[in-house]
Each structure stands twice: as structure tokens, then as C-alpha cells.
PDB file of C-alpha atoms in Angstrom:
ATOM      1  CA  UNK A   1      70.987  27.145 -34.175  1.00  0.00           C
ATOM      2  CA  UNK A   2      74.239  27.531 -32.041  1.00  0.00           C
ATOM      3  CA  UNK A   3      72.670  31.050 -30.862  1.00  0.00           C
ATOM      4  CA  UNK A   4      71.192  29.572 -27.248  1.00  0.00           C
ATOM      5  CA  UNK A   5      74.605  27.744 -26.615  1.00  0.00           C
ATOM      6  CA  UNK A   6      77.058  30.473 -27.142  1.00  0.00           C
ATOM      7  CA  UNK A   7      74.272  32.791 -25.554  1.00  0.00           C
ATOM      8  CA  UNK A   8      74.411  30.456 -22.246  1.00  0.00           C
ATOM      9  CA  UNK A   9      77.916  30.394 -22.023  1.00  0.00           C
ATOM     10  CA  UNK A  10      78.259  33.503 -22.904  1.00  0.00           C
ATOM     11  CA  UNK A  11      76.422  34.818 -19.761  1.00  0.00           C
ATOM     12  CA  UNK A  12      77.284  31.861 -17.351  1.00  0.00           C
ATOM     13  CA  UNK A  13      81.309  31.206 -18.286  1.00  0.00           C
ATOM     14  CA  UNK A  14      82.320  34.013 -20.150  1.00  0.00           C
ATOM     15  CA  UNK A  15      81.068  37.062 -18.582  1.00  0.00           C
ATOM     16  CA  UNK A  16      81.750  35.423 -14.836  1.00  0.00           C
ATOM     17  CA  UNK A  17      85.308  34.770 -15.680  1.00  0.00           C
ATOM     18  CA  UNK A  18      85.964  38.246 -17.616  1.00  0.00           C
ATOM     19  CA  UNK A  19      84.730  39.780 -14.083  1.00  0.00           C
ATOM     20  CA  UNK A  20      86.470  37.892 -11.816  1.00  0.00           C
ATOM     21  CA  UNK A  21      89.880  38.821 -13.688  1.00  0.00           C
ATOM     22  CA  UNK A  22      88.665  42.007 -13.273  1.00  0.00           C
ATOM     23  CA  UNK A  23      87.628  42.156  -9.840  1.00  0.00           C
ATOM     24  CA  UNK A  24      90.395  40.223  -8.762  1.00  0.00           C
ATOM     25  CA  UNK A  25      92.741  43.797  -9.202  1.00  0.00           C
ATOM     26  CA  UNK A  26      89.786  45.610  -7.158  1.00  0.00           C
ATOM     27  CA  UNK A  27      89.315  46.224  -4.051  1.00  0.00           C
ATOM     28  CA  UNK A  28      85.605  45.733  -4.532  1.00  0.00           C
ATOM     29  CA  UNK A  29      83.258  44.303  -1.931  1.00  0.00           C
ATOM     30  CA  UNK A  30      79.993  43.202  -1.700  1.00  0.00           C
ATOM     31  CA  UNK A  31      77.858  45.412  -0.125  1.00  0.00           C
ATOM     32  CA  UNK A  32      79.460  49.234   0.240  1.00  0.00           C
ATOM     33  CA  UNK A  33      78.608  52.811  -0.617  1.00  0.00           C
ATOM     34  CA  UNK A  34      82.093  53.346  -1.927  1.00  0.00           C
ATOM     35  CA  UNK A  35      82.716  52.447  -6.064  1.00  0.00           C
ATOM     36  CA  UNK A  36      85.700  50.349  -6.850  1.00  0.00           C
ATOM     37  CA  UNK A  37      89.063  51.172  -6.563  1.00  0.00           C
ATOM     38  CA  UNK A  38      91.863  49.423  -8.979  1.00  0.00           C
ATOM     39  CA  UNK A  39      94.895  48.218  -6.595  1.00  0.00           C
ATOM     40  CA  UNK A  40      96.812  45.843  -8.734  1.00  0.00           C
ATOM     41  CA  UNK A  41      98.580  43.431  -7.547  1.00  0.00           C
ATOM     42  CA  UNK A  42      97.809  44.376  -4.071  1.00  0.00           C
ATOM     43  CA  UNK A  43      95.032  40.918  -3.048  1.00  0.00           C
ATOM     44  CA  UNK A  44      97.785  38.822  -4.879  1.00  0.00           C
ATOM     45  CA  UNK A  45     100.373  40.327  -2.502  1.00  0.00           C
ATOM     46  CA  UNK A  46      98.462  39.458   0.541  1.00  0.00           C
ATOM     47  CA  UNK A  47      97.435  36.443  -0.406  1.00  0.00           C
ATOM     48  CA  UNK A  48     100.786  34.992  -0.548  1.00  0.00           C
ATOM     49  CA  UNK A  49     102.585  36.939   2.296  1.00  0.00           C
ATOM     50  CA  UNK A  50      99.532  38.438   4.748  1.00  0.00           C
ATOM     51  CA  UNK A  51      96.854  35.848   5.107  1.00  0.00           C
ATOM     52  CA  UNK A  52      98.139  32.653   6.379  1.00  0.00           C
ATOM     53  CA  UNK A  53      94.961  30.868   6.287  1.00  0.00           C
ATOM     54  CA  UNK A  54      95.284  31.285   2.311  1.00  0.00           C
ATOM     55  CA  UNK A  55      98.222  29.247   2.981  1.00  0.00           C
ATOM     56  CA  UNK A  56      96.818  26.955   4.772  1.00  0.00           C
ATOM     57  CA  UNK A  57      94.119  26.007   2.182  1.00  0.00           C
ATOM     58  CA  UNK A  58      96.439  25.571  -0.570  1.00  0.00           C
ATOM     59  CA  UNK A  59      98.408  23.034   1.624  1.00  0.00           C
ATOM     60  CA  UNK A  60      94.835  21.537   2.737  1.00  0.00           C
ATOM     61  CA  UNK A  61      93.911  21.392  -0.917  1.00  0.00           C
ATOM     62  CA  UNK A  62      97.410  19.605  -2.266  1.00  0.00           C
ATOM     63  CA  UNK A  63      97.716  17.244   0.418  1.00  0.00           C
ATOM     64  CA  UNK A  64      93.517  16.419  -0.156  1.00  0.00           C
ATOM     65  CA  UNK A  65      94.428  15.669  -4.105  1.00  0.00           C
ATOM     66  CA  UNK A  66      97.925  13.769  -3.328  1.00  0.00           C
ATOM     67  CA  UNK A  67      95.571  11.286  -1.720  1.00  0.00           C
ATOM     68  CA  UNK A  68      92.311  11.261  -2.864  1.00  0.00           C
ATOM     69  CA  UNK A  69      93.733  11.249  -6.789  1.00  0.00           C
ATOM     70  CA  UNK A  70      95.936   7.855  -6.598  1.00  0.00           C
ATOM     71  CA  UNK A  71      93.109   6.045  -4.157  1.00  0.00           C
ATOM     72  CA  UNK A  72      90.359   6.516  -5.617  1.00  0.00           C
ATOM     73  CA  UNK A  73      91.651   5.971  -9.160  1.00  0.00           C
ATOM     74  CA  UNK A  74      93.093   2.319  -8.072  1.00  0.00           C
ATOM     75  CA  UNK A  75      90.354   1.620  -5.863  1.00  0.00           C
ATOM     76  CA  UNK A  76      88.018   2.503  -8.710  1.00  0.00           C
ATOM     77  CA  UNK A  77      90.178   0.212 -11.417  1.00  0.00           C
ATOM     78  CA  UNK A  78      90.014  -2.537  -8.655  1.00  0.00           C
ATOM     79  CA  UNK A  79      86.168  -2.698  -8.522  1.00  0.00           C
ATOM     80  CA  UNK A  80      85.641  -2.191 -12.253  1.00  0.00           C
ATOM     81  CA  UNK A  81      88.156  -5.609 -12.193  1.00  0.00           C
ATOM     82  CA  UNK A  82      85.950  -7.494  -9.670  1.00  0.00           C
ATOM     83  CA  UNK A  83      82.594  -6.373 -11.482  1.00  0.00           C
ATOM     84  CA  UNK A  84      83.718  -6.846 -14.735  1.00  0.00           C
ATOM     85  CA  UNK A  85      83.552 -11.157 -14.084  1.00  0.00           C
ATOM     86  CA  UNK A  86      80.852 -12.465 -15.976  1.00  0.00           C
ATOM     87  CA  UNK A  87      79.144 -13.435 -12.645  1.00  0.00           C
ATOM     88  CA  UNK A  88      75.743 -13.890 -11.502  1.00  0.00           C
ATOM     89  CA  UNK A  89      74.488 -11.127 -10.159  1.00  0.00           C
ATOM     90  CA  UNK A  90      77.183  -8.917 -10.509  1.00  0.00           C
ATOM     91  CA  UNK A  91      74.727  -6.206 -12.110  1.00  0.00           C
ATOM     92  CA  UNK A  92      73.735  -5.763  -8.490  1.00  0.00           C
ATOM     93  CA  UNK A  93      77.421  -5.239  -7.793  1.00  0.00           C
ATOM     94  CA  UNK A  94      77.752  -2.766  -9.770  1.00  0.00           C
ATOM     95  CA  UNK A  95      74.351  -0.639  -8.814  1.00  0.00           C
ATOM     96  CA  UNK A  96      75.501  -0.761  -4.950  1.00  0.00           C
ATOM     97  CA  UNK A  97      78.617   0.697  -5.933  1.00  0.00           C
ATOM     98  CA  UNK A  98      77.294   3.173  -8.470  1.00  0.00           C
ATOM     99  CA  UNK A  99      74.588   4.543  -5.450  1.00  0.00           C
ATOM    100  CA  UNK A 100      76.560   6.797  -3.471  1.00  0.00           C
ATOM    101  CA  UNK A 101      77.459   8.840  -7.106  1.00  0.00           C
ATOM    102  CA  UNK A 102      73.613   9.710  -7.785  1.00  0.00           C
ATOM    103  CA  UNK A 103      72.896  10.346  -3.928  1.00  0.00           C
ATOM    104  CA  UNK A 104      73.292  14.504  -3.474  1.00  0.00           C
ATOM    105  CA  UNK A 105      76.763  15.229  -1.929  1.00  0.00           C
ATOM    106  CA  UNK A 106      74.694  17.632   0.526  1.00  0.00           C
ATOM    107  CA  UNK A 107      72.649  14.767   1.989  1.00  0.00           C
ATOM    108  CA  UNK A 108      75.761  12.371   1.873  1.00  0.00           C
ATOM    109  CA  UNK A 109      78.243  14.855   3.688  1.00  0.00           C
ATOM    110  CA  UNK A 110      75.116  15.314   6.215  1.00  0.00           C
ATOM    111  CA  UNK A 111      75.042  11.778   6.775  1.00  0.00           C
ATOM    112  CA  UNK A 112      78.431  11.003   7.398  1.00  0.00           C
ATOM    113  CA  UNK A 113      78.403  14.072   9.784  1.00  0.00           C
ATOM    114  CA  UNK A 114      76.078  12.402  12.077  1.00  0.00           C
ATOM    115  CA  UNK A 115      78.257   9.093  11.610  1.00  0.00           C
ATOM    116  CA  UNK A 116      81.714  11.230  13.181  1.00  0.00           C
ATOM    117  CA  UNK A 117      79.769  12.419  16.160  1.00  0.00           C
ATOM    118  CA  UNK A 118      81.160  11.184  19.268  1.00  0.00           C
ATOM    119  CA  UNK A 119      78.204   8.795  19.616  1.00  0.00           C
ATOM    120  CA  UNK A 120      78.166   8.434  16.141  1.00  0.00           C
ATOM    121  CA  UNK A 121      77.952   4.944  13.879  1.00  0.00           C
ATOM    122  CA  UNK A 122      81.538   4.920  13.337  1.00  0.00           C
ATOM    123  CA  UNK A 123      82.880   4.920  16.957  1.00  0.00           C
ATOM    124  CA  UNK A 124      79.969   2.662  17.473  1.00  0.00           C
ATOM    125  CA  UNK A 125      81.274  -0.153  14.941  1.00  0.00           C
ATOM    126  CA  UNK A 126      85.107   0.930  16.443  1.00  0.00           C
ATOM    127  CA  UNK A 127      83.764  -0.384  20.098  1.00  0.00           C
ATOM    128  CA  UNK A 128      82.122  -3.359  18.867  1.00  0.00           C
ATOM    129  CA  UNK A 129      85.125  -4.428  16.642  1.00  0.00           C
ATOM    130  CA  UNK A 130      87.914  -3.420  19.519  1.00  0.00           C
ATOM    131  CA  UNK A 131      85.438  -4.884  22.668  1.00  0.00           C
ATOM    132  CA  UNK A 132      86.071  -1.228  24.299  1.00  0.00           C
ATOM    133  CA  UNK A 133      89.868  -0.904  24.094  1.00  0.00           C
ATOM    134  CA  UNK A 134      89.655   1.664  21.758  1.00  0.00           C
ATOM    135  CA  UNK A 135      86.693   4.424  21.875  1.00  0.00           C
ATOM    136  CA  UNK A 136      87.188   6.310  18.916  1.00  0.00           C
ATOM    137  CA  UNK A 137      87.103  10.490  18.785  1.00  0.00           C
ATOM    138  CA  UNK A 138      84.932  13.318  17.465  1.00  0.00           C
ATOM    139  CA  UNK A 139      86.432  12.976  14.043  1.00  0.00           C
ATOM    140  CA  UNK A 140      85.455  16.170  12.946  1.00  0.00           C
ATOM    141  CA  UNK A 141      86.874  18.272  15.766  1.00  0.00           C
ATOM    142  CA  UNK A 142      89.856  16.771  16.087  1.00  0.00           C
ATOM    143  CA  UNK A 143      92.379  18.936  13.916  1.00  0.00           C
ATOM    144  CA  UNK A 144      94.454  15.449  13.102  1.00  0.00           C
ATOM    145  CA  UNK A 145      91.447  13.594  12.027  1.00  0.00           C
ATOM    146  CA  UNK A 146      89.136  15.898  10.399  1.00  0.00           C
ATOM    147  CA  UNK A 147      91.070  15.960   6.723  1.00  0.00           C
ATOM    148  CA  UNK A 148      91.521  12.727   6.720  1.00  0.00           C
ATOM    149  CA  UNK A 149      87.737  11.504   7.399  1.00  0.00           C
ATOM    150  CA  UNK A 150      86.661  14.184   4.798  1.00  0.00           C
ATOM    151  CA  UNK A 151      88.868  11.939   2.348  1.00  0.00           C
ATOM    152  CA  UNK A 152      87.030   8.225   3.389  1.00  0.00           C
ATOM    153  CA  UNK A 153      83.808  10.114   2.857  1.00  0.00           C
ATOM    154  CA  UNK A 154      85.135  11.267  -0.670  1.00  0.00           C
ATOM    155  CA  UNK A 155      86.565   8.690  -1.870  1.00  0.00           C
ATOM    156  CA  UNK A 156      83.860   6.333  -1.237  1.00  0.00           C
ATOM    157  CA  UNK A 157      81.312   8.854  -2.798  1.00  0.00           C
ATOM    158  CA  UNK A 158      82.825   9.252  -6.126  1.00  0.00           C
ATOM    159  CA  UNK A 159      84.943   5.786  -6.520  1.00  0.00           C
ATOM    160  CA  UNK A 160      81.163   3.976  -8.190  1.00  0.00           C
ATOM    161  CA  UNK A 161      81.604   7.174 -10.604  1.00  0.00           C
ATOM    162  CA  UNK A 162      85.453   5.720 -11.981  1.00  0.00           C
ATOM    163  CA  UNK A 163      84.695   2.220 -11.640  1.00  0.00           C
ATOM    164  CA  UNK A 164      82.056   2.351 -14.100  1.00  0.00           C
ATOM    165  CA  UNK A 165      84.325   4.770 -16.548  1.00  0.00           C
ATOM    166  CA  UNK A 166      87.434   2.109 -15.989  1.00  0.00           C
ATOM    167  CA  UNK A 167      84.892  -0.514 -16.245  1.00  0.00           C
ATOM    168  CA  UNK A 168      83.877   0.927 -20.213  1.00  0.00           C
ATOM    169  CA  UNK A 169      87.388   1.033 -20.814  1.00  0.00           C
ATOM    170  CA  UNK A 170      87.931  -2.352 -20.099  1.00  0.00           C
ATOM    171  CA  UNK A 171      85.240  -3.845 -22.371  1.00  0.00           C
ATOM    172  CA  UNK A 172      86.027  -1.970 -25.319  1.00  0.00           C
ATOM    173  CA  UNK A 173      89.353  -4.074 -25.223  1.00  0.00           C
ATOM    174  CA  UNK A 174      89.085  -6.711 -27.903  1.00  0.00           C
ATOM    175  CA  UNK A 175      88.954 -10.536 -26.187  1.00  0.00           C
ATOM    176  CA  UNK A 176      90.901 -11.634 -29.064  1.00  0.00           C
ATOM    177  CA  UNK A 177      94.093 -10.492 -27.208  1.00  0.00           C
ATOM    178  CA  UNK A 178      93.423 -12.297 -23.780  1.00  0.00           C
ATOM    179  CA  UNK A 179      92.921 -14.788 -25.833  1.00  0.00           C
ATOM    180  CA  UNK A 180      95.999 -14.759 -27.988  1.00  0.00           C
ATOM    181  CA  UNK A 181      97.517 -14.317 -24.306  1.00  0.00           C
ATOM    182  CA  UNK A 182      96.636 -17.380 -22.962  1.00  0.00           C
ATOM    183  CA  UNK A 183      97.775 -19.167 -25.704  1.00  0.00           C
ATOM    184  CA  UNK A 184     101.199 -17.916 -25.577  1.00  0.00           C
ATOM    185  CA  UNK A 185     100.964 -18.979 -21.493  1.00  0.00           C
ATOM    186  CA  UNK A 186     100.672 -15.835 -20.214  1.00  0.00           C
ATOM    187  CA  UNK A 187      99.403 -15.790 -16.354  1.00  0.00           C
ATOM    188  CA  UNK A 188      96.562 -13.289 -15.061  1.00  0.00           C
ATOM    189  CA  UNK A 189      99.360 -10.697 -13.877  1.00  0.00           C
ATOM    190  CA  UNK A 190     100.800 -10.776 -17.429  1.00  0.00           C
ATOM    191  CA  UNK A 191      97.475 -10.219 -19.023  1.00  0.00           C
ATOM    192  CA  UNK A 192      96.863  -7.625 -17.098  1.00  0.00           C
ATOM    193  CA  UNK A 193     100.295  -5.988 -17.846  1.00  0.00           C
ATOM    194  CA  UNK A 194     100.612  -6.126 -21.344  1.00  0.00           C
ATOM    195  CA  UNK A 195      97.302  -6.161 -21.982  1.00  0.00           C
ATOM    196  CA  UNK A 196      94.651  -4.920 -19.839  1.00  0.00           C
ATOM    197  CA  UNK A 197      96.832  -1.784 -19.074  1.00  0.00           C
ATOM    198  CA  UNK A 198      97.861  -0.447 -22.031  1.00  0.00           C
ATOM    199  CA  UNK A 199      94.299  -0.570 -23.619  1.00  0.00           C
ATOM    200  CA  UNK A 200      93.658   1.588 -20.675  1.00  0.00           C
ATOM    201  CA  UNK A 201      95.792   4.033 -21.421  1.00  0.00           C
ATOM    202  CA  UNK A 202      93.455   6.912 -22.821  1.00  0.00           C
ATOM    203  CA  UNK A 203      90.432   5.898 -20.184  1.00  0.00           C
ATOM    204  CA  UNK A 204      93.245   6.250 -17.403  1.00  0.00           C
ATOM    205  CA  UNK A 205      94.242  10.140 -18.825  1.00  0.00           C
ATOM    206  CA  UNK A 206      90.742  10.789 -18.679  1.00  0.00           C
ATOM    207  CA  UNK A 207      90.027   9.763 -14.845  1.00  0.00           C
ATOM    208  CA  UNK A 208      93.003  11.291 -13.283  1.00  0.00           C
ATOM    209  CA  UNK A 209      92.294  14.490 -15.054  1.00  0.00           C
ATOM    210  CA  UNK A 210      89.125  14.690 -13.903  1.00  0.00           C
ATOM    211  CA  UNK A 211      89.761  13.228 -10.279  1.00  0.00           C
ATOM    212  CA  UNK A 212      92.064  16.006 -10.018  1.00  0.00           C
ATOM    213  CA  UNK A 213      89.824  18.660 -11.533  1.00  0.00           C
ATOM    214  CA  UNK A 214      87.060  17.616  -8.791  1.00  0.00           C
ATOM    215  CA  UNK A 215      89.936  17.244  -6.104  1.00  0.00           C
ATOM    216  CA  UNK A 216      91.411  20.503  -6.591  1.00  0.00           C
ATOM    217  CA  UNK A 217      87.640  22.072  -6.097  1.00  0.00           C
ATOM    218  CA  UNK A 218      86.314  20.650  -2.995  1.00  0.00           C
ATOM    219  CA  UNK A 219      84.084  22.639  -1.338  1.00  0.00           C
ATOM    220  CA  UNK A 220      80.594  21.216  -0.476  1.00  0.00           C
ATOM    221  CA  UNK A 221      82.359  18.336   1.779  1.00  0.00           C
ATOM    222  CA  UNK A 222      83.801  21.362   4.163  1.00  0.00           C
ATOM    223  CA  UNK A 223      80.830  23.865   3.850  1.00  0.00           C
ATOM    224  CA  UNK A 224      78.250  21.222   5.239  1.00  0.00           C
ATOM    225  CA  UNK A 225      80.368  19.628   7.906  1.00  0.00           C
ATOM    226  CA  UNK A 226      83.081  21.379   8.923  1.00  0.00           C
ATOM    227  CA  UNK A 227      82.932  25.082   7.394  1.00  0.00           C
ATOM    228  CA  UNK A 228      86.380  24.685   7.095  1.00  0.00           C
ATOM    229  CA  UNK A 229      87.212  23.878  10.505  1.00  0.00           C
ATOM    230  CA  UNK A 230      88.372  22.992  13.770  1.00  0.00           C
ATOM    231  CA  UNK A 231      91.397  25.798  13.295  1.00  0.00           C
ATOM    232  CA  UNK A 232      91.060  25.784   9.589  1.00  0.00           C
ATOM    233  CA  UNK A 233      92.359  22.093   9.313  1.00  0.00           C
ATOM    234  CA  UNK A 234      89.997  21.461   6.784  1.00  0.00           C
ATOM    235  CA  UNK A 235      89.833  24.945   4.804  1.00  0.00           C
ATOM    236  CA  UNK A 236      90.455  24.355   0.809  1.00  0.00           C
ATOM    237  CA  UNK A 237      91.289  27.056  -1.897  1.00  0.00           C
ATOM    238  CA  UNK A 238      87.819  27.039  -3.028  1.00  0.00           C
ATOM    239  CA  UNK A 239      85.712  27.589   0.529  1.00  0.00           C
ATOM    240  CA  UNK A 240      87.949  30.243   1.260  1.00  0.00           C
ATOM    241  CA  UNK A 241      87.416  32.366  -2.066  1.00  0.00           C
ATOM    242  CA  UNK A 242      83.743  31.791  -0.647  1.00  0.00           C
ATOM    243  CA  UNK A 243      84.226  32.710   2.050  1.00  0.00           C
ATOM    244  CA  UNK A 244      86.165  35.464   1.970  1.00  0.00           C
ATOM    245  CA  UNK A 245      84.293  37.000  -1.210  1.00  0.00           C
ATOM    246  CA  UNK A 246      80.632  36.486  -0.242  1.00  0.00           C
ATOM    247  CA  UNK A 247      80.430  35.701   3.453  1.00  0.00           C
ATOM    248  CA  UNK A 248      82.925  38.223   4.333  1.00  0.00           C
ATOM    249  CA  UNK A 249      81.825  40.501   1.577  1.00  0.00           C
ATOM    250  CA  UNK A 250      85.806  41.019   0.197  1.00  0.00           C
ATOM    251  CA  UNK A 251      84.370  40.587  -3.564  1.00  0.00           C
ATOM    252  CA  UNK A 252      88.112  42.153  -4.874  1.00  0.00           C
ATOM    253  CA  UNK A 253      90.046  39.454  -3.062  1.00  0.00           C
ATOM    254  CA  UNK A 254      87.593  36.578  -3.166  1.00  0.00           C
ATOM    255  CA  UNK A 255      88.263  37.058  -7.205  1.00  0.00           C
ATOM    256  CA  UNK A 256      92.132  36.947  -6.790  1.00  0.00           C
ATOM    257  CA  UNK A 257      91.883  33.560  -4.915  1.00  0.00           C
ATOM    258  CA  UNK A 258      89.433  32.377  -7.497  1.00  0.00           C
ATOM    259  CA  UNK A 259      92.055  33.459  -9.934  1.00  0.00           C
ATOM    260  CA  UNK A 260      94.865  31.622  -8.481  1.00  0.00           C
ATOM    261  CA  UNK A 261      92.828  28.725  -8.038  1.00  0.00           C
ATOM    262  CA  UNK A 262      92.111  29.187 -12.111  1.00  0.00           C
ATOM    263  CA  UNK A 263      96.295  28.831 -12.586  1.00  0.00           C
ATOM    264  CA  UNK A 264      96.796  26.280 -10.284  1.00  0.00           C
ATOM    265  CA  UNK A 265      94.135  23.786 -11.837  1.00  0.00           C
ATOM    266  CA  UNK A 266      95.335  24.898 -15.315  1.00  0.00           C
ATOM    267  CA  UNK A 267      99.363  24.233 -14.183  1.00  0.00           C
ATOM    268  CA  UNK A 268      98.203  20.693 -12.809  1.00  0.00           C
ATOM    269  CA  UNK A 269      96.079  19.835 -16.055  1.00  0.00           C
ATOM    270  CA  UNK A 270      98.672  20.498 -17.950  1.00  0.00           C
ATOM    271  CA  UNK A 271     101.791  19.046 -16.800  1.00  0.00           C
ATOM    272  CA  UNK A 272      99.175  15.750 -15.664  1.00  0.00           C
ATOM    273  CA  UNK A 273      98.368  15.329 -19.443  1.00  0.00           C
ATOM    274  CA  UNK A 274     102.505  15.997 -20.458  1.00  0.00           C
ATOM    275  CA  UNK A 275     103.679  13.367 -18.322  1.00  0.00           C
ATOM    276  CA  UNK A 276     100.318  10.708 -19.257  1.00  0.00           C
ATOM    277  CA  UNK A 277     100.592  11.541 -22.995  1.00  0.00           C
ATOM    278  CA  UNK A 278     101.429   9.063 -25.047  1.00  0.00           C
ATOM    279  CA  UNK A 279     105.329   8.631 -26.059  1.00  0.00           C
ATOM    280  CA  UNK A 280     104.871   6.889 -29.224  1.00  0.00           C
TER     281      UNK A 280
END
């Protein structure tokens, strides 16, 4: 009965990985009338000391997940606060903030394109709200400004996604304590510190793992609106192993990158759940 499983991954994780380890000490391309030939440590080698826009993506990548892990994990805890009221209509809350999460990142990242243009939606609303004293830029072509408005457009497509996860944590916290805290004259902040937060220990383990998991492999943001551009500003780990393996047809080093992506998501996991395990 476990046959189709194992089968599946198997072919789709197993095999993949197996190759790209192997590739990855190849100099193998894509397309070429020449077979294989085993180099070692050679595409490691270069990555690190000959191709400086390898650099560049790891440093695009880091700096993406330094900001887009802490934001979007509060702002998602915030929301998942506000909804969690026993409000009227505050189902409808939580649906417009759950939307963006089941809209395709492809037609979301081609939205927000149009909305950076020049004469976009955003320097629109900029004019309005300034009266013309301040006329906004071509966010995407601006080297200073194209990282950062790749992070707004994250962050506000994936935050619904962690609210409702914090939000799940946050009712499977008994009320019995809240109330047991308001009896002892405990204020809201106190509630939430003693209270609230610890109960959301294990749900908070669980969404910055996995914000940093999706962080780490951004790709489909910078393949629809920037292909890693203006002067590789916005280039990540992950595009460029793309890119370099497939579009570029360098199979051999494409795998090493993929490879070093592997260790550097692994490192992070790992010393991410050491310092959020629990003590006690």
C-alpha cells in the first residue's frame, strides 16, 4: 500500500537529489556533444572565488530572509490578535487577509509589476497622499529600491498564510488561564506575556522554520518581475542555479549552487530549531 508513495518520491526527491550531488562535481551541461567530465571541487571553487554574482545572490538572499522572517512573522501574530476578537464580522476579516495566499504568486508578482511602473498605482497613491512634492520612482529599476519592494509584495502575500497558523495556535490555548489571569489582576500585556506567548511556543517554531524555508527559496518573485535585475540587485541563490543551469545550459555548476543552497537551508534549520527548542 506504501508502494505509490515511496515510488513518487522515489522518482521526484530521491533520484533528483542523488543527481544533482552528482552533477554538481561535473562539468556537465545541457545541451553538448561532449559526455561528462568529473572535476571535483572545481564549480565549488568558482563559485566562491570566480563568480561574483554568486556572491551577490547569497547576500541578496540573507539580507531578503533577515527581513522578511521577523516581519512577516509579527505582522502575521498581530492580525491573528486582531481577528481572533469575537467580533461581528470578523470572519470577513479573516477571508480578506487569507486572499492574497490562494491567489497564484505568478499573477500576484504580475500585478504588483504593473503597480511599480513609473505611472504605476503606487506612485499614483504617493502623489495624491504628498499633493506632488514627492513623485515616486520606477521601483523596479532602481537598484536601491527593487529588493526592498520585492519584500512589501512578499510579505503581504504570505502574512494571511501565518496569521491563520498563529491564529490556530492561539485557540487551542485553554480560556481557563486568561481567566485565572484576570483574577489574579493581570493587565492585557501580562496576559499576553505569561500566557498567550508561551502557549505559542511550538506554533511559533513551526512558522519561523517555514518562513525561512520559503525565504531562503525565492525565486518566482524575481523570475516574473525582475529576472534578477537591474545589475543583479535582486538575484537570489535559487534564480541563479536556474539560471545558470538551464538558461545558460551550465547543468555541472547549476547543481553545485543547488547544492550549496541544500547546506545553507539545512545549517539555518538547524541552528533556528537549537536556539527555539525548548530549555525545559
Amino acid at each position: 500500500m506504501v508502494a505509490p508513495a515511496v515510488v513518487l518520491l522515489l522518482l521526484f526527491l530521491v533520484v533528483p537529489v542523488a543527481l544533482a550531488f552528482g552533477l554538481s562535481f561535473t562539468n556537465a551541461r545541457l545541451i553538448s556533444p561532449e559526455p561528462p567530465r568529473f572535476v571535483g571541487g572545481d564549480n565549488f571553487v568558482r563559485a566562491f572565488t570566480a563568480d561574483p554574482v554568486f556572491l551577490r545572490s547569497v547576500l541578496n538572499t540573507a539580507l531578503f530572509a533577515v527581513v522578511v522572517v521577523p516581519v512577516q512573522a509579527g505582522l502575521g501574530l498581530v492580525l491573528a490578535l486582531l481577528v481572533n476578537q469575537r467580533l461581528r464580522g470578523v470572519t470577513a476579516y479573516r477571508v480578506i487577509f487569507f486572499i492574497p495566499v490562494v491567489t497564484s504568486i505568478v499573477v500576484v508578482s504580475i500585478l504588483w509589476k504593473f503597480m511599480y511602473q513609473q505611472d504605476g498605482l503606487v506612485n499614483s497613491a504617493i502623489d495624491t497622499l504628498t499633493f506632488g512634492a514627492w513623485q515616486g520612482t520606477a521601483w523596479l529599476n532602481n537598484t536601491a529600491t527593487a529588493l526592498p519592494a520585492i519584500i512589501v509584495l512578499s510579505i503581504w502575500q504570505a502574512v494571511g498564510f501565518h496569521m491563520i497558523i498563529w491564529l490556530s495556535g492561539l485557540q487551542t490555548i485553554p480560556e481557563e488561564l486568561y481567566e485565572a489571569a484576570r483574577m489574579d489582576g493581570a493587565t492585557p500585556r501580562q496576559q499576553f506575556t505569561n500566557v498567550t506567548w508561551p502557549g505559542l511556543r511550538p506554533t511559533m517554531v513551526f512558522i519561523l522554520v517555514t518562513i525561512t524555508i520559503a525565504a531562503l527559496g525565492l525565486f518566482v518573485q524575481i523570475d516574473v518581475m525582475t529576472q534578477g535585475g537591474p545589475v543583479n540587485s535582486t538575484t537570489t541563490l535559487v534564480y541563479h542555479a536556474v539560471r545558470r543551469g538551464y538558461r545558460e545550459q551550465q547543468v555541472g555548476y547549476g547543481a553545485a549552487i543547488s547544492l550549496i543552497f541544500f547546506v545553507l537551508v539545512l545549517a539555518v534549520a538547524l541552528v533556528q530549531r537549537r536556539l527555539t527548542r525548548d530549555k525545559d
